[in-house]
Amino acid sequence: MSGLCGWVSLEPPGLPIEDMAAPFTSHLASSRPLRSAGHSLGAVALAARHDEASLYHQDGLLIVHWGERVEVLAQLWRTHGARACAALSGHFAFALLDERRGEALVAVDRCATRPLFYQMAGRSLLFASSGEALARHPGAGRTVDPQALFDYLYLHAVHGPRTMFAGQRRLAPGECLHLHGGRVERIRYWRMRYTEHAVEPAPQTELLDALTCALDCASDAGAALMLGGGCAGTLLATLLQRGAGQPVHSYAVGFGVGGERQLAGARMAARRIGSRHRERLLAPDDVADAVAALARQGDAPCGEPGAVAMLYAAQMAREDGHGRLHGGFGAAQLFGCGRHAALARTSRYERLPGALRQLAIEPLLFGLGAQLPGAFERVRARIEQALQPPLVRLRRRNALLALGAANVFEPAFLELVDPDAPAARQEETWWLAQARSAANRAVDLELQGELPCRILPAFSAACAAAGMQPVLPYLDDAVVAMAARLAPHHKSGKGARRLFVRALGEIGAGLPAAQRAPVLPFGRWLQGDARLRALAYDSLSGLARRRILHREFVDLLLARRLPEDPATHGETVWRLMMLEQWLARGRRDGFGLETDRSAAALVQA
């Protein structure tokens, strides 16, 4: 595990900076030494390879910088001050302490590919790339936030700025903190601005140019790539192979019986590309092992079941001698194929002529055909959904609300939370988006919540558990800018697939079959594997002992709901299980889950 941490304070430090950085050094390889420095304004520490991050200390300016060209950042700061962030490019996270000016700046890049947590402790500003490292400071929050637990189960992740610890906050994509004049100012230095009526003669060419610029093919050992067989991954692998001096190493993961068929798309893509391809079929025991490995990583529970495949792909790459793993993550979110894509699809009904809807379609379906079953019933349901505002549709699709919060949680726990807060946060993100169309607003929901808070932490945790560094070409500034310029019709329905198919055709690559990436059949395996079922039951029982869940709900979920719909309720069990595993890890590792009276039940096993 690698990272950075430190504080800005004129008061005596509460602990040595090396103690705060202990989570980064507990399993540190010799290639990632701990570097630290300090002056009268504060102190910083960095655990990373020299080619990953830099520590700059010159003329009273102290910078700990994850990314490239720290000298450029130093010059931009001296020239432009806090406006330097807007002039930076690439993936970065940094903290800058200027002793002469008496100012500090803490920032993350436009997609928050590397997280930064912070907290004000009296007159001190604490920061770290790990919530665990931040919690080691005596002035930091060590109490689990009940609202964060509820948000995690509602949203499948803890969306920023909230974190799992009360008092700690997380920088949003394109955000920085500027400490000056004795106060701390949060600044959103960048926001995605969407073009709603773009006319691109060849958007696939723009995509190819942007992605080619994003790829780094300098590795002597050949690039390593997680390959699912879809269009985005195939395009990434093809461009990697064309730019590399040696064959690309591709890795695919399937699940159990039938996994060979799941991997057919990845195998075919690898054959066409000419990559050195490895596959692994996982069994339930592999998933149980992965749960323990993933629970040891991350600053929040891993609510993404796909992290299991990410972990084993990273392990295969590590076995082959690689240090970095490329992933196509971010493509689905940027190009309208994420979890919220349905918000744009159903809104297409509103674009039909009003006379056609009101005088023909709706009288037929809701008048003459109101009692007709089958296809008429399905169409009526779709239209009823389309007539609702997007945010109402978003709430109706939420699995937690479908079960009923009062039926799931203990009354004492519900008294500690605001059940409407997660939906309010999504609504705020929806309306703050610099976009008009539902397609672009849905993309912004993904980029502000799903991507930085669920997908990227899962990939980072999987890579960290395997001793790898994640590489995310689709989140390069050029690709993000290209997606912002793309017309909304390319981000709804089958528009994104057509875009990638055309891009593959332009470079003469074979077209992948229209199939989904392998999905962990967690719900089905829970019913048939004794070890996995025992792990899930013990975990959910732990949440009941903490007085978070109703005991009756745990029994109902595992005995009745799960067999009825293994896919949907299997994901619910996964999130609950990983929450208990994360809470249990906190007590074992001793990074201090302190309690107060109101939240004591959350940590009592």
GROMACS .gro file of C-alpha atoms in nm, residues 30-471:
model
  442
   30SER     CA    1   1.182  -0.188  -0.032
   31SER     CA    2   1.093  -0.024  -0.364
   32ARG     CA    3   0.853   0.209  -0.180
   33PRO     CA    4   1.056   0.379   0.093
   34LEU     CA    5   0.902   0.626   0.335
   35ARG     CA    6   1.009   0.985   0.277
   36SER     CA    7   0.915   1.270   0.509
   37ALA     CA    8   0.989   1.638   0.562
   38GLY     CA    9   0.860   1.931   0.763
   39HIS     CA   10   0.896   2.298   0.843
   40SER     CA   11   0.727   2.556   1.066
   41LEU     CA   12   0.393   2.527   0.881
   42GLY     CA   13   0.356   2.151   0.899
   43ALA     CA   14   0.487   1.809   0.797
   44VAL     CA   15   0.430   1.554   0.521
   45ALA     CA   16   0.515   1.189   0.453
   46LEU     CA   17   0.513   0.987   0.133
   47ALA     CA   18   0.533   0.612   0.075
   48ALA     CA   19   0.573   0.546  -0.297
   49ARG     CA   20   0.824   0.455  -0.563
   50HIS     CA   21   1.031   0.744  -0.695
   51ASP     CA   22   0.872   0.712  -1.039
   52GLU     CA   23   0.520   0.737  -0.891
   53ALA     CA   24   0.543   1.038  -0.661
   54SER     CA   25   0.775   1.316  -0.548
   55LEU     CA   26   0.869   1.506  -0.234
   56TYR     CA   27   0.976   1.865  -0.305
   57HIS     CA   28   1.132   2.092  -0.040
   58GLN     CA   29   1.289   2.418  -0.155
   59ASP     CA   30   1.279   2.785  -0.046
   60GLY     CA   31   1.014   2.721   0.218
   61LEU     CA   32   0.789   2.536  -0.028
   62LEU     CA   33   0.707   2.178   0.073
   63ILE     CA   34   0.510   1.960  -0.171
   64VAL     CA   35   0.414   1.595  -0.151
   65HIS     CA   36   0.287   1.512  -0.498
   66TRP     CA   37   0.141   1.194  -0.646
   67GLY     CA   38   0.192   1.235  -1.017
   68GLU     CA   39   0.449   1.374  -1.256
   69ARG     CA   40   0.643   1.702  -1.286
   70VAL     CA   41   0.633   1.837  -0.932
   71GLU     CA   42   0.858   2.123  -1.048
   72VAL     CA   43   0.580   2.240  -1.281
   73LEU     CA   44   0.339   2.248  -0.986
   74ALA     CA   45   0.588   2.450  -0.781
   75GLN     CA   46   0.625   2.705  -1.061
   76LEU     CA   47   0.248   2.728  -1.116
   77TRP     CA   48   0.195   2.788  -0.745
   78ARG     CA   49   0.450   3.068  -0.733
   79THR     CA   50   0.289   3.229  -1.039
   80HIS     CA   51  -0.084   3.163  -0.997
   81GLY     CA   52  -0.142   3.055  -0.637
   82ALA     CA   53  -0.452   2.841  -0.582
   83ARG     CA   54  -0.546   2.877  -0.950
   84ALA     CA   55  -0.258   2.640  -1.027
   85CYS     CA   56  -0.494   2.341  -1.000
   86ALA     CA   57  -0.689   2.439  -1.309
   87ALA     CA   58  -0.367   2.444  -1.513
   88LEU     CA   59  -0.261   2.093  -1.411
   89SER     CA   60  -0.330   1.783  -1.618
   90GLY     CA   61  -0.311   1.409  -1.569
   91HIS     CA   62  -0.378   1.203  -1.258
   92PHE     CA   63  -0.256   1.359  -0.935
   93ALA     CA   64  -0.310   1.419  -0.567
   94PHE     CA   65  -0.093   1.660  -0.372
   95ALA     CA   66  -0.048   1.870  -0.060
   96LEU     CA   67   0.149   2.194  -0.080
   97LEU     CA   68   0.270   2.390   0.225
   98ASP     CA   69   0.420   2.735   0.162
   99GLU     CA   70   0.607   2.851   0.471
  100ARG     CA   71   0.677   3.201   0.336
  101ARG     CA   72   0.319   3.279   0.237
  102GLY     CA   73   0.166   3.096   0.530
  103GLU     CA   74  -0.067   2.913   0.290
  104ALA     CA   75  -0.143   2.554   0.196
  105LEU     CA   76  -0.318   2.382  -0.095
  106VAL     CA   77  -0.452   2.024  -0.105
  107ALA     CA   78  -0.605   1.891  -0.428
  108VAL     CA   79  -0.704   1.590  -0.639
  109ASP     CA   80  -0.736   1.560  -1.016
  110ARG     CA   81  -1.049   1.598  -1.227
  111CYS     CA   82  -1.169   1.241  -1.169
  112ALA     CA   83  -1.028   1.194  -0.817
  113THR     CA   84  -0.838   0.887  -0.933
  114ARG     CA   85  -0.642   0.906  -0.606
  115PRO     CA   86  -0.844   0.998  -0.298
  116LEU     CA   87  -0.753   1.257  -0.037
  117PHE     CA   88  -0.922   1.273   0.302
  118TYR     CA   89  -0.906   1.572   0.532
  119GLN     CA   90  -1.029   1.704   0.866
  120MET     CA   91  -1.000   2.023   1.067
  121ALA     CA   92  -0.878   1.945   1.418
  122GLY     CA   93  -0.883   2.270   1.611
  123ARG     CA   94  -0.652   2.502   1.417
  124SER     CA   95  -0.483   2.214   1.233
  125LEU     CA   96  -0.567   2.080   0.887
  126LEU     CA   97  -0.502   1.706   0.864
  127PHE     CA   98  -0.486   1.522   0.530
  128ALA     CA   99  -0.407   1.173   0.402
  129SER     CA  100  -0.476   0.948   0.106
  130SER     CA  101  -0.612   0.690   0.351
  131GLY     CA  102  -0.882   0.738   0.612
  132GLU     CA  103  -0.698   0.490   0.832
  133ALA     CA  104  -0.383   0.705   0.824
  134LEU     CA  105  -0.585   1.018   0.901
  135ALA     CA  106  -0.753   0.846   1.195
  136ARG     CA  107  -0.413   0.782   1.355
  137HIS     CA  108  -0.374   1.149   1.437
  138PRO     CA  109  -0.504   1.217   1.791
  139GLY     CA  110  -0.711   1.509   1.663
  140ALA     CA  111  -0.887   1.309   1.390
  141GLY     CA  112  -1.223   1.140   1.404
  142ARG     CA  113  -1.223   0.773   1.500
  143THR     CA  114  -1.597   0.727   1.543
  144VAL     CA  115  -1.786   0.541   1.274
  145ASP     CA  116  -2.053   0.767   1.123
  146PRO     CA  117  -2.397   0.595   1.132
  147GLN     CA  118  -2.512   0.806   0.836
  148ALA     CA  119  -2.218   0.675   0.632
  149LEU     CA  120  -2.329   0.317   0.703
  150PHE     CA  121  -2.679   0.397   0.582
  151ASP     CA  122  -2.547   0.581   0.275
  152TYR     CA  123  -2.326   0.283   0.190
  153LEU     CA  124  -2.620   0.043   0.193
  154TYR     CA  125  -2.845   0.285   0.001
  155LEU     CA  126  -2.595   0.395  -0.265
  156HIS     CA  127  -2.368   0.085  -0.264
  157ALA     CA  128  -2.085   0.321  -0.161
  158VAL     CA  129  -2.016   0.615   0.069
  159HIS     CA  130  -2.047   0.915  -0.162
  160GLY     CA  131  -1.827   1.212  -0.089
  161PRO     CA  132  -1.773   1.439   0.085
  162ARG     CA  133  -1.887   1.202   0.361
  163THR     CA  134  -1.655   0.919   0.474
  164MET     CA  135  -1.691   0.625   0.710
  165PHE     CA  136  -1.548   0.830   0.999
  166ALA     CA  137  -1.744   1.117   1.154
  167GLY     CA  138  -1.563   1.445   1.096
  168GLN     CA  139  -1.350   1.319   0.809
  169ARG     CA  140  -1.426   1.446   0.460
  170ARG     CA  141  -1.313   1.350   0.112
  171LEU     CA  142  -1.223   1.580  -0.176
  172ALA     CA  143  -1.460   1.556  -0.472
  173PRO     CA  144  -1.336   1.525  -0.832
  174GLY     CA  145  -1.185   1.854  -0.943
  175GLU     CA  146  -1.180   1.995  -0.589
  176CYS     CA  147  -0.911   2.155  -0.372
  177LEU     CA  148  -0.870   2.304  -0.025
  178HIS     CA  149  -0.695   2.640   0.008
  179LEU     CA  150  -0.578   2.739   0.355
  180HIS     CA  151  -0.503   3.109   0.376
  181GLY     CA  152  -0.560   3.394   0.619
  182GLY     CA  153  -0.645   3.155   0.898
  183ARG     CA  154  -0.936   2.992   0.713
  184VAL     CA  155  -0.989   2.692   0.484
  185GLU     CA  156  -1.175   2.740   0.157
  186ARG     CA  157  -1.318   2.453  -0.051
  187ILE     CA  158  -1.287   2.531  -0.421
  188ARG     CA  159  -1.434   2.339  -0.713
  189TYR     CA  160  -1.166   2.431  -0.965
  190TRP     CA  161  -1.309   2.208  -1.243
  191ARG     CA  162  -1.647   2.074  -1.347
  192MET     CA  163  -1.746   1.870  -1.649
  193ARG     CA  164  -1.921   2.099  -1.899
  194TYR     CA  165  -2.128   1.908  -2.153
  195THR     CA  166  -2.202   2.000  -2.513
  196GLU     CA  167  -2.567   1.922  -2.581
  197HIS     CA  168  -2.593   1.980  -2.957
  198ALA     CA  169  -2.253   1.880  -3.091
  199VAL     CA  170  -2.222   1.773  -3.453
  200GLU     CA  171  -1.917   1.550  -3.486
  201PRO     CA  172  -1.843   1.417  -3.834
  202ALA     CA  173  -1.630   1.134  -3.693
  203PRO     CA  174  -1.656   1.095  -3.313
  204GLN     CA  175  -1.486   0.756  -3.334
  205THR     CA  176  -1.171   0.925  -3.468
  206GLU     CA  177  -1.176   1.168  -3.176
  207LEU     CA  178  -1.207   0.876  -2.937
  208LEU     CA  179  -0.913   0.694  -3.097
  209ASP     CA  180  -0.694   1.005  -3.088
  210ALA     CA  181  -0.776   1.079  -2.724
  211LEU     CA  182  -0.724   0.721  -2.606
  212THR     CA  183  -0.399   0.685  -2.799
  213CYS     CA  184  -0.263   0.996  -2.626
  214ALA     CA  185  -0.363   0.851  -2.290
  215LEU     CA  186  -0.176   0.524  -2.321
  216ASP     CA  187   0.166   0.476  -2.174
  217CYS     CA  188   0.346   0.195  -2.354
  218ALA     CA  189   0.690   0.246  -2.204
  219SER     CA  190   0.702  -0.075  -2.000
  220ASP     CA  191   0.979  -0.305  -2.113
  221ALA     CA  192   0.791  -0.610  -1.994
  222GLY     CA  193   0.481  -0.533  -2.200
  223ALA     CA  194   0.161  -0.388  -2.064
  224ALA     CA  195  -0.080  -0.587  -1.847
  225LEU     CA  196  -0.454  -0.550  -1.905
  226MET     CA  197  -0.773  -0.683  -1.750
  227LEU     CA  198  -0.982  -0.793  -2.049
  228GLY     CA  199  -1.354  -0.862  -2.031
  229GLY     CA  200  -1.423  -0.901  -2.402
  230GLY     CA  201  -1.644  -0.593  -2.441
  231CYS     CA  202  -1.593  -0.309  -2.687
  232ALA     CA  203  -1.418  -0.067  -2.449
  233GLY     CA  204  -1.169  -0.325  -2.322
  234THR     CA  205  -1.103  -0.461  -2.671
  235LEU     CA  206  -1.033  -0.112  -2.806
  236LEU     CA  207  -0.797  -0.040  -2.518
  237ALA     CA  208  -0.613  -0.370  -2.566
  238THR     CA  209  -0.583  -0.316  -2.942
  239LEU     CA  210  -0.428   0.028  -2.901
  240LEU     CA  211  -0.197  -0.096  -2.626
  241GLN     CA  212  -0.077  -0.377  -2.849
  242ARG     CA  213  -0.016  -0.144  -3.143
  243GLY     CA  214   0.194   0.094  -2.937
  244ALA     CA  215   0.391  -0.163  -2.736
  245GLY     CA  216   0.722  -0.313  -2.837
  246GLN     CA  217   0.624  -0.650  -2.690
  247PRO     CA  218   0.297  -0.844  -2.676
  248VAL     CA  219   0.040  -0.717  -2.429
  249HIS     CA  220  -0.047  -0.953  -2.144
  250SER     CA  221  -0.425  -0.985  -2.104
  251TYR     CA  222  -0.611  -1.143  -1.813
  252ALA     CA  223  -0.971  -1.261  -1.786
  253VAL     CA  224  -1.167  -1.411  -1.498
  254GLY     CA  225  -1.478  -1.631  -1.514
  255PHE     CA  226  -1.696  -1.800  -1.255
  256GLY     CA  227  -1.761  -2.169  -1.203
  257VAL     CA  228  -1.947  -2.404  -1.434
  258GLY     CA  229  -2.025  -2.220  -1.754
  259GLY     CA  230  -1.737  -1.983  -1.702
  260GLU     CA  231  -1.572  -2.105  -2.021
  261ARG     CA  232  -1.863  -1.962  -2.219
  262GLN     CA  233  -1.836  -1.635  -2.025
  263LEU     CA  234  -1.472  -1.606  -2.124
  264ALA     CA  235  -1.528  -1.675  -2.493
  265GLY     CA  236  -1.549  -1.305  -2.579
  266ALA     CA  237  -1.225  -1.221  -2.399
  267ARG     CA  238  -1.051  -1.521  -2.554
  268MET     CA  239  -1.161  -1.422  -2.904
  269ALA     CA  240  -1.053  -1.061  -2.850
  270ALA     CA  241  -0.712  -1.174  -2.722
  271ARG     CA  242  -0.666  -1.399  -3.025
  272ARG     CA  243  -0.742  -1.116  -3.266
  273ILE     CA  244  -0.518  -0.871  -3.082
  274GLY     CA  245  -0.232  -1.117  -3.046
  275SER     CA  246  -0.193  -1.073  -2.670
  276ARG     CA  247  -0.046  -1.328  -2.431
  277HIS     CA  248  -0.367  -1.432  -2.264
  278ARG     CA  249  -0.432  -1.596  -1.927
  279GLU     CA  250  -0.763  -1.700  -1.778
  280ARG     CA  251  -0.883  -1.820  -1.443
  281LEU     CA  252  -1.212  -1.982  -1.347
  282LEU     CA  253  -1.309  -1.907  -0.989
  283ALA     CA  254  -1.489  -2.134  -0.745
  284PRO     CA  255  -1.684  -2.034  -0.431
  285ASP     CA  256  -1.374  -2.095  -0.216
  286ASP     CA  257  -1.187  -1.834  -0.421
  287VAL     CA  258  -1.461  -1.582  -0.348
  288ALA     CA  259  -1.443  -1.653   0.025
  289ASP     CA  260  -1.067  -1.597   0.015
  290ALA     CA  261  -1.117  -1.274  -0.180
  291VAL     CA  262  -1.360  -1.139   0.081
  292ALA     CA  263  -1.088  -1.150   0.345
  293ALA     CA  264  -0.830  -0.990   0.114
  294LEU     CA  265  -1.063  -0.708   0.006
  295ALA     CA  266  -1.178  -0.638   0.362
  296ARG     CA  267  -0.818  -0.561   0.455
  297GLN     CA  268  -0.801  -0.287   0.192
  298GLY     CA  269  -0.990   0.033   0.137
  299ASP     CA  270  -1.129   0.314   0.348
  300ALA     CA  271  -1.487   0.188   0.321
  301PRO     CA  272  -1.653  -0.150   0.271
  302CYS     CA  273  -1.619  -0.287  -0.081
  303GLY     CA  274  -1.970  -0.267  -0.221
  304GLU     CA  275  -1.864  -0.380  -0.570
  305PRO     CA  276  -1.878  -0.761  -0.622
  306GLY     CA  277  -1.674  -0.716  -0.941
  307ALA     CA  278  -1.372  -0.652  -0.719
  308VAL     CA  279  -1.333  -1.030  -0.690
  309ALA     CA  280  -1.250  -1.060  -1.061
  310MET     CA  281  -1.028  -0.750  -1.038
  311LEU     CA  282  -0.832  -0.909  -0.753
  312TYR     CA  283  -0.757  -1.235  -0.934
  313ALA     CA  284  -0.670  -1.056  -1.258
  314ALA     CA  285  -0.424  -0.841  -1.061
  315GLN     CA  286  -0.277  -1.151  -0.895
  316MET     CA  287  -0.217  -1.317  -1.232
  317ALA     CA  288  -0.047  -1.003  -1.361
  318ARG     CA  289   0.170  -0.992  -1.051
  319GLU     CA  290   0.270  -1.356  -1.098
  320ASP     CA  291   0.385  -1.266  -1.450
  321GLY     CA  292   0.615  -0.995  -1.315
  322HIS     CA  293   0.406  -0.685  -1.385
  323GLY     CA  294   0.377  -0.390  -1.150
  324ARG     CA  295   0.085  -0.210  -1.315
  325LEU     CA  296  -0.254  -0.328  -1.440
  326HIS     CA  297  -0.454  -0.140  -1.704
  327GLY     CA  298  -0.831  -0.142  -1.669
  328GLY     CA  299  -1.108  -0.010  -1.889
  329PHE     CA  300  -1.292   0.132  -1.588
  330GLY     CA  301  -1.451   0.469  -1.647
  331ALA     CA  302  -1.555   0.398  -2.006
  332ALA     CA  303  -1.903   0.279  -1.908
  333GLN     CA  304  -1.954   0.580  -1.683
  334LEU     CA  305  -1.824   0.836  -1.935
  335PHE     CA  306  -2.021   0.703  -2.230
  336GLY     CA  307  -2.359   0.639  -2.069
  337CYS     CA  308  -2.345   0.268  -1.988
  338GLY     CA  309  -2.330   0.287  -1.608
  339ARG     CA  310  -2.587   0.201  -1.343
  340HIS     CA  311  -2.787   0.517  -1.412
  341ALA     CA  312  -2.810   0.474  -1.791
  342ALA     CA  313  -3.180   0.379  -1.765
  343LEU     CA  314  -3.260   0.735  -1.657
  344ALA     CA  315  -3.177   0.852  -2.008
  345ARG     CA  316  -3.337   0.558  -2.191
  346THR     CA  317  -3.684   0.597  -2.041
  347SER     CA  318  -3.688   0.972  -2.104
  348ARG     CA  319  -3.699   0.906  -2.480
  349TYR     CA  320  -4.076   0.858  -2.451
  350GLU     CA  321  -4.107   1.227  -2.362
  351ARG     CA  322  -3.958   1.321  -2.699
  352LEU     CA  323  -4.252   1.172  -2.891
  353PRO     CA  324  -4.502   1.429  -3.021
  354GLY     CA  325  -4.746   1.529  -2.748
  355ALA     CA  326  -5.049   1.467  -2.969
  356LEU     CA  327  -4.934   1.113  -3.045
  357ARG     CA  328  -4.885   1.038  -2.675
  358GLN     CA  329  -5.203   1.198  -2.542
  359LEU     CA  330  -5.447   1.116  -2.821
  360ALA     CA  331  -5.333   0.770  -2.928
  361ILE     CA  332  -5.081   0.581  -2.714
  362GLU     CA  333  -5.203   0.663  -2.363
  363PRO     CA  334  -5.580   0.629  -2.433
  364LEU     CA  335  -5.514   0.292  -2.595
  365LEU     CA  336  -5.294   0.155  -2.317
  366PHE     CA  337  -5.466   0.309  -2.015
  367GLY     CA  338  -5.821   0.315  -2.152
  368LEU     CA  339  -5.922   0.035  -2.387
  369GLY     CA  340  -5.621  -0.181  -2.301
  370ALA     CA  341  -5.606  -0.107  -1.928
  371GLN     CA  342  -5.697  -0.462  -1.832
  372LEU     CA  343  -5.501  -0.644  -2.101
  373PRO     CA  344  -5.208  -0.852  -1.969
  374GLY     CA  345  -4.883  -0.955  -2.134
  375ALA     CA  346  -4.712  -0.712  -2.367
  376PHE     CA  347  -4.968  -0.436  -2.297
  377GLU     CA  348  -4.897  -0.460  -1.924
  378ARG     CA  349  -4.522  -0.435  -1.976
  379VAL     CA  350  -4.556  -0.133  -2.206
  380ARG     CA  351  -4.789   0.037  -1.955
  381ALA     CA  352  -4.532  -0.012  -1.679
  382ARG     CA  353  -4.256   0.135  -1.896
  383ILE     CA  354  -4.466   0.439  -1.985
  384GLU     CA  355  -4.571   0.495  -1.623
  385GLN     CA  356  -4.204   0.492  -1.532
  386ALA     CA  357  -4.115   0.727  -1.818
  387LEU     CA  358  -4.378   0.978  -1.707
  388GLN     CA  359  -4.214   1.010  -1.366
  389PRO     CA  360  -3.928   1.257  -1.309
  390PRO     CA  361  -3.584   1.090  -1.337
  391LEU     CA  362  -3.505   1.129  -0.968
  392VAL     CA  363  -3.833   0.962  -0.871
  393ARG     CA  364  -3.745   0.672  -1.101
  394LEU     CA  365  -3.404   0.658  -0.935
  395ARG     CA  366  -3.562   0.617  -0.591
  396ARG     CA  367  -3.807   0.353  -0.714
  397ARG     CA  368  -3.520   0.141  -0.844
  398ASN     CA  369  -3.343   0.141  -0.507
  399ALA     CA  370  -3.336  -0.209  -0.358
  400LEU     CA  371  -3.311  -0.084   0.001
  401LEU     CA  372  -3.626   0.127  -0.031
  402ALA     CA  373  -3.806  -0.166  -0.194
  403LEU     CA  374  -3.740  -0.376   0.116
  404GLY     CA  375  -3.847  -0.093   0.347
  405ALA     CA  376  -3.598   0.075   0.580
  406ALA     CA  377  -3.815   0.006   0.885
  407ASN     CA  378  -3.818  -0.365   0.796
  408VAL     CA  379  -3.439  -0.377   0.753
  409PHE     CA  380  -3.290  -0.163   1.030
  410GLU     CA  381  -3.330  -0.151   1.405
  411PRO     CA  382  -3.529   0.153   1.527
  412ALA     CA  383  -3.233   0.265   1.741
  413PHE     CA  384  -3.013   0.279   1.432
  414LEU     CA  385  -3.269   0.466   1.224
  415GLU     CA  386  -3.286   0.733   1.496
  416LEU     CA  387  -2.920   0.813   1.422
  417VAL     CA  388  -2.961   0.869   1.048
  418ASP     CA  389  -3.154   1.074   0.793
  419PRO     CA  390  -3.305   0.820   0.550
  420ASP     CA  391  -3.364   1.095   0.293
  421ALA     CA  392  -3.003   1.219   0.289
  422PRO     CA  393  -2.867   0.986   0.014
  423ALA     CA  394  -3.151   1.071  -0.224
  424ALA     CA  395  -3.106   1.441  -0.148
  425ARG     CA  396  -2.737   1.411  -0.230
  426GLN     CA  397  -2.817   1.246  -0.565
  427GLU     CA  398  -3.075   1.516  -0.640
  428GLU     CA  399  -2.821   1.788  -0.566
  429THR     CA  400  -2.568   1.625  -0.799
  430TRP     CA  401  -2.833   1.591  -1.071
  431TRP     CA  402  -2.926   1.960  -1.069
  432LEU     CA  403  -2.570   2.089  -1.029
  433ALA     CA  404  -2.458   1.909  -1.345
  434GLN     CA  405  -2.351   2.148  -1.621
  435ALA     CA  406  -2.589   1.972  -1.861
  436ARG     CA  407  -2.947   1.981  -1.990
  437SER     CA  408  -3.015   1.633  -2.126
  438ALA     CA  409  -3.100   1.336  -1.905
  439ALA     CA  410  -2.818   1.140  -2.071
  440ASN     CA  411  -2.552   1.389  -1.965
  441ARG     CA  412  -2.700   1.436  -1.618
  442ALA     CA  413  -2.690   1.057  -1.574
  443VAL     CA  414  -2.324   1.059  -1.679
  444ASP     CA  415  -2.254   1.328  -1.421
  445LEU     CA  416  -2.417   1.116  -1.149
  446GLU     CA  417  -2.173   0.841  -1.240
  447LEU     CA  418  -1.868   1.069  -1.244
  448GLN     CA  419  -1.948   1.235  -0.912
  449GLY     CA  420  -2.060   0.926  -0.721
  450GLU     CA  421  -2.035   0.579  -0.870
  451LEU     CA  422  -1.693   0.616  -1.028
  452PRO     CA  423  -1.484   0.784  -0.754
  453CYS     CA  424  -1.667   0.624  -0.462
  454ARG     CA  425  -1.741   0.266  -0.576
  455ILE     CA  426  -1.566   0.158  -0.897
  456LEU     CA  427  -1.223   0.319  -0.851
  457PRO     CA  428  -1.189   0.220  -0.481
  458ALA     CA  429  -1.275  -0.139  -0.575
  459PHE     CA  430  -1.010  -0.151  -0.849
  460SER     CA  431  -0.755   0.022  -0.626
  461ALA     CA  432  -0.825  -0.215  -0.337
  462ALA     CA  433  -0.793  -0.520  -0.564
  463CYS     CA  434  -0.464  -0.393  -0.707
  464ALA     CA  435  -0.330  -0.302  -0.361
  465ALA     CA  436  -0.413  -0.650  -0.230
  466ALA     CA  437  -0.209  -0.798  -0.517
  467GLY     CA  438   0.077  -0.547  -0.488
  468MET     CA  439  -0.009  -0.374  -0.817
  469GLN     CA  440  -0.065  -0.016  -0.931
  470PRO     CA  441  -0.390   0.060  -1.121
  471VAL     CA  442  -0.376   0.237  -1.459
   0.00000   0.00000   0.00000
